Amino acid sequence: DSGVTQTPKHLITATGQRVTLRCSPRSGDLSVYWYQQSLDQGLQFLIQYYNGEERAKGNILERFSAQQFPDLHSELNLSSLELGDSALYFCASSVGQGGSETQYFGPGTRLLVL
Amino acid sequence: TQLLEQSPQFLSIQEGENLTVYCNSSSVFSSLQWYRQEPGEGPVLLVTVVTGGEVKKLKRLTFQFGDARKDSSLHITAAQPGDTGLYLCAGFRAGGTSYGKLTFGQGTILTVHP
């Protein structure tokens, strides 16, 4: 158990819909990262927040957005969903702003868009 | 374009055999990490290498960072069924607004048969 929690574990929805994925970081960690894992693209970095502020951005689509709240939990919002958005979405956390420090990954949310 | 190329993609071996997984890039990385991921779980960090030429050992696993910090390898001696999983390399490039942005390889699926 990494100490990072993600909900829900599974999500099935239809194209065009909007969903929200939630992540609670390890106690004391200030950074939250979001990743997307699919068979064809592998594990792709989406976005990082540190203490409520956006820190780094990766291959995140404009239809996707995220935020980190004062209690440090984070939400990833996916809208106008397409079939290709079906993937595993992981949240990770770390103590500081990143670099080569350890990122602790949650168990992931499996999203299926039908 | 995949910045980190992992090979092989799939590896199926018998218990007791040795194996090596490679992670190559044309880019220089400040540090490189190796993760192991089991089905239904998030990646778990195995090791971080930061110095060119660095070698780290973790029981039967040996990790090496290339002298030029562009490549890395993971060698497993006397593989066991418990080593089965997805092995991922991930590189960090410092500077600018990189912060905690990790670039992952496509992964190597290792299956060790009893």
Short mmCIF file of C-alpha atoms in Angstrom, two decimals:
data_model
loop_
_atom_site.label_atom_id
_atom_site.label_comp_id
_atom_site.label_asym_id
_atom_site.label_seq_id
_atom_site.Cartn_x
_atom_site.Cartn_y
_atom_site.Cartn_z
CA ASP A 1 0.00 0.00 0.00
CA SER A 2 1.59 3.24 -1.22
CA GLY A 3 -0.60 5.48 0.93
CA VAL A 4 -2.07 7.14 -2.16
CA THR A 5 -5.79 6.54 -2.61
CA GLN A 6 -7.81 6.88 -5.78
CA THR A 7 -11.53 6.69 -6.36
CA PRO A 8 -13.36 5.21 -8.07
CA LYS A 9 -11.47 2.04 -8.91
CA HIS A 10 -13.53 1.41 -12.02
CA LEU A 11 -15.64 3.73 -14.14
CA ILE A 12 -17.80 2.89 -17.13
CA THR A 13 -19.39 5.71 -19.07
CA ALA A 14 -20.49 6.72 -22.54
CA THR A 15 -18.94 8.91 -25.19
CA GLY A 16 -19.60 12.60 -24.70
CA GLN A 17 -19.92 12.30 -20.95
CA ARG A 18 -17.85 13.93 -18.21
CA VAL A 19 -16.23 12.18 -15.26
CA THR A 20 -14.19 13.20 -12.23
CA LEU A 21 -11.38 11.11 -10.81
CA ARG A 22 -10.23 11.73 -7.27
CA CYS A 23 -6.87 11.31 -5.61
CA SER A 24 -5.68 11.69 -2.02
CA PRO A 25 -1.90 11.90 -1.68
CA ARG A 26 0.20 10.34 1.05
CA SER A 27 0.14 12.24 4.29
CA GLY A 28 2.70 15.04 4.10
CA ASP A 29 3.15 14.94 0.33
CA LEU A 30 2.61 18.27 -1.39
CA SER A 31 2.90 17.21 -5.03
CA VAL A 32 0.29 15.29 -6.96
CA TYR A 33 0.87 13.92 -10.45
CA TRP A 34 -1.61 12.49 -12.93
CA TYR A 35 -0.69 9.85 -15.51
CA GLN A 36 -2.59 8.02 -18.23
CA GLN A 37 -1.65 4.44 -19.11
CA SER A 38 -2.90 2.81 -22.28
CA LEU A 39 -1.71 -0.16 -24.30
CA ASP A 40 -0.58 1.88 -27.28
CA GLN A 41 0.86 4.97 -25.52
CA GLY A 42 2.24 3.45 -22.34
CA LEU A 43 2.43 5.58 -19.21
CA GLN A 44 2.11 9.25 -20.10
CA PHE A 45 2.56 12.17 -17.72
CA LEU A 46 -0.44 14.51 -17.77
CA ILE A 47 0.01 17.19 -15.15
CA GLN A 48 1.59 18.00 -11.77
CA TYR A 49 0.34 20.16 -8.92
CA TYR A 50 2.39 21.31 -5.98
CA ASN A 51 0.69 22.76 -2.91
CA GLY A 52 -2.32 23.82 -4.94
CA GLU A 53 -0.48 25.29 -7.91
CA GLU A 54 0.10 23.79 -11.34
CA ARG A 55 3.83 22.94 -11.69
CA ALA A 56 4.34 20.97 -14.88
CA LYS A 57 2.22 20.00 -17.83
CA GLY A 58 2.58 17.03 -20.12
CA ASN A 59 0.41 15.55 -22.84
CA ILE A 60 -2.87 16.63 -21.33
CA LEU A 61 -5.75 17.24 -23.71
CA GLU A 62 -7.74 20.47 -23.55
CA ARG A 63 -10.82 18.38 -22.67
CA PHE A 64 -9.03 17.34 -19.47
CA SER A 65 -8.43 19.56 -16.48
CA ALA A 66 -7.20 19.08 -12.96
CA GLN A 67 -6.95 20.93 -9.69
CA GLN A 68 -5.49 20.48 -6.25
CA PHE A 69 -7.51 21.62 -3.28
CA PRO A 70 -6.35 23.23 0.01
CA ASP A 71 -6.48 19.84 1.73
CA LEU A 72 -4.09 18.66 -1.05
CA HIS A 73 -6.41 16.13 -2.62
CA SER A 74 -6.68 16.40 -6.36
CA GLU A 75 -9.31 15.83 -9.01
CA LEU A 76 -8.89 15.09 -12.68
CA ASN A 77 -11.87 16.08 -14.82
CA LEU A 78 -12.33 14.43 -18.19
CA SER A 79 -15.02 15.85 -20.46
CA SER A 80 -16.48 15.13 -23.89
CA LEU A 81 -15.17 11.63 -23.50
CA GLU A 82 -14.10 9.65 -26.53
CA LEU A 83 -13.51 5.93 -26.97
CA GLY A 84 -9.78 6.59 -27.03
CA ASP A 85 -9.88 8.01 -23.52
CA SER A 86 -10.38 4.51 -22.16
CA ALA A 87 -7.28 3.85 -20.07
CA LEU A 88 -5.88 3.48 -16.61
CA TYR A 89 -5.44 6.80 -14.83
CA PHE A 90 -2.87 6.92 -12.07
CA CYS A 91 -2.25 9.52 -9.46
CA ALA A 92 1.13 9.75 -7.73
CA SER A 93 2.43 11.93 -4.95
CA SER A 94 5.77 13.10 -3.62
CA VAL A 95 7.02 15.26 -0.82
CA GLY A 96 8.58 18.04 -2.85
CA GLN A 97 8.29 19.55 -6.28
CA GLY A 98 9.70 16.60 -8.13
CA GLY A 99 12.99 15.96 -9.85
CA SER A 100 14.41 12.56 -9.11
CA GLU A 101 12.59 12.10 -5.82
CA THR A 102 10.32 9.12 -5.29
CA GLN A 103 6.81 9.31 -6.63
CA TYR A 104 4.33 7.00 -4.92
CA PHE A 105 1.61 5.72 -7.20
CA GLY A 106 -1.97 4.97 -6.31
CA PRO A 107 -3.82 1.84 -7.50
CA GLY A 108 -5.36 3.68 -10.44
CA THR A 109 -8.81 4.25 -11.88
CA ARG A 110 -9.76 2.10 -14.84
CA LEU A 111 -11.94 4.14 -17.21
CA LEU A 112 -13.94 2.48 -19.93
CA VAL A 113 -15.73 4.69 -22.44
CA LEU A 114 -18.40 2.89 -24.46
CA THR B 1 8.23 9.90 -30.75
CA GLN B 2 9.17 7.82 -27.74
CA LEU B 3 12.07 9.46 -25.88
CA LEU B 4 12.87 6.27 -24.00
CA GLU B 5 13.00 3.01 -25.94
CA GLN B 6 12.77 -0.16 -23.89
CA SER B 7 13.71 -3.58 -25.15
CA PRO B 8 12.62 -6.22 -25.30
CA GLN B 9 8.89 -5.51 -25.06
CA PHE B 10 8.15 -9.07 -23.96
CA LEU B 11 10.36 -11.59 -22.19
CA SER B 12 9.28 -15.12 -21.28
CA ILE B 13 11.88 -17.20 -19.48
CA GLN B 14 12.27 -20.17 -17.15
CA GLU B 15 12.99 -19.87 -13.46
CA GLY B 16 16.72 -19.62 -12.81
CA GLU B 17 17.62 -17.88 -16.05
CA ASN B 18 19.30 -14.50 -16.25
CA LEU B 19 17.91 -11.58 -18.23
CA THR B 20 18.67 -8.00 -19.16
CA VAL B 21 16.25 -5.21 -20.03
CA TYR B 22 17.51 -2.15 -21.85
CA CYS B 23 16.36 1.45 -21.80
CA ASN B 24 17.84 3.69 -24.48
CA SER B 25 17.51 7.30 -25.51
CA SER B 26 19.19 9.90 -27.65
CA SER B 27 18.55 12.42 -24.88
CA VAL B 28 20.53 13.00 -21.71
CA PHE B 29 18.68 12.50 -18.45
CA SER B 30 19.51 13.97 -15.04
CA SER B 31 18.37 10.75 -13.46
CA LEU B 32 16.72 7.52 -14.42
CA GLN B 33 14.35 5.37 -12.44
CA TRP B 34 13.17 1.79 -12.75
CA TYR B 35 9.70 0.75 -11.68
CA ARG B 36 7.89 -2.55 -11.42
CA GLN B 37 4.15 -2.76 -11.92
CA GLU B 38 1.90 -5.71 -11.16
CA PRO B 39 -1.58 -6.19 -12.63
CA GLY B 40 -4.18 -3.99 -10.96
CA GLU B 41 -1.61 -1.89 -9.16
CA GLY B 42 0.40 1.25 -9.73
CA PRO B 43 4.13 1.26 -10.52
CA VAL B 44 6.48 0.86 -7.57
CA LEU B 45 9.90 2.47 -7.62
CA LEU B 46 12.81 0.02 -7.54
CA VAL B 47 15.80 2.33 -7.91
CA THR B 48 16.99 5.76 -8.97
CA VAL B 49 20.36 6.25 -10.68
CA VAL B 50 21.77 9.73 -11.04
CA THR B 51 25.48 9.48 -11.90
CA GLY B 52 26.82 8.39 -15.28
CA GLY B 53 28.31 4.91 -14.96
CA GLU B 54 26.54 4.28 -11.66
CA VAL B 55 25.74 0.70 -10.75
CA LYS B 56 23.21 -0.17 -8.06
CA LYS B 57 22.30 -3.60 -6.77
CA LEU B 58 19.05 -4.67 -5.18
CA LYS B 59 19.37 -8.34 -4.22
CA ARG B 60 19.32 -10.18 -7.58
CA LEU B 61 18.68 -6.99 -9.57
CA THR B 62 21.53 -4.89 -10.94
CA PHE B 63 20.87 -1.48 -12.43
CA GLN B 64 23.35 0.49 -14.50
CA PHE B 65 23.25 4.06 -15.79
CA GLY B 66 25.22 4.69 -18.96
CA ASP B 67 28.30 6.88 -18.83
CA ALA B 68 26.61 9.50 -21.00
CA ARG B 69 23.37 9.27 -18.98
CA LYS B 70 21.40 8.35 -22.10
CA ASP B 71 20.76 4.70 -21.37
CA SER B 72 20.28 2.22 -18.60
CA SER B 73 19.97 -1.49 -18.08
CA LEU B 74 18.34 -3.80 -15.58
CA HIS B 75 19.87 -7.24 -15.11
CA ILE B 76 18.12 -9.95 -13.12
CA THR B 77 20.11 -12.96 -11.99
CA ALA B 78 18.42 -16.31 -11.41
CA ALA B 79 14.92 -15.03 -12.13
CA GLN B 80 12.05 -16.28 -10.01
CA PRO B 81 8.29 -16.43 -10.71
CA GLY B 82 7.86 -13.58 -8.23
CA ASP B 83 9.84 -11.33 -10.60
CA THR B 84 6.98 -11.51 -13.11
CA GLY B 85 5.57 -8.10 -13.93
CA LEU B 86 5.87 -4.99 -16.07
CA TYR B 87 9.21 -3.21 -15.76
CA LEU B 88 9.30 0.46 -16.64
CA CYS B 89 12.19 2.86 -16.97
CA ALA B 90 11.53 6.56 -16.48
CA GLY B 91 13.82 9.50 -17.08
CA PHE B 92 13.90 12.95 -15.58
CA ARG B 93 15.36 15.91 -17.44
CA ALA B 94 16.10 18.85 -15.19
CA GLY B 95 15.72 22.45 -16.19
CA GLY B 96 13.01 24.87 -17.19
CA THR B 97 9.61 23.90 -15.91
CA SER B 98 10.27 20.17 -15.78
CA TYR B 99 9.80 19.85 -12.01
CA GLY B 100 8.58 16.29 -11.48
CA LYS B 101 7.85 15.44 -15.09
CA LEU B 102 8.95 11.87 -15.78
CA THR B 103 9.17 10.32 -19.24
CA PHE B 104 8.41 6.62 -19.23
CA GLY B 105 9.51 3.90 -21.59
CA GLN B 106 6.90 1.55 -23.09
CA GLY B 107 7.77 -1.15 -20.60
CA THR B 108 8.95 -4.74 -20.66
CA ILE B 109 6.51 -7.48 -19.70
CA LEU B 110 8.49 -10.21 -17.96
CA THR B 111 7.04 -13.66 -17.35
CA VAL B 112 9.07 -16.16 -15.35
CA HIS B 113 7.79 -19.73 -15.58
CA PRO B 114 8.33 -22.16 -12.69
#
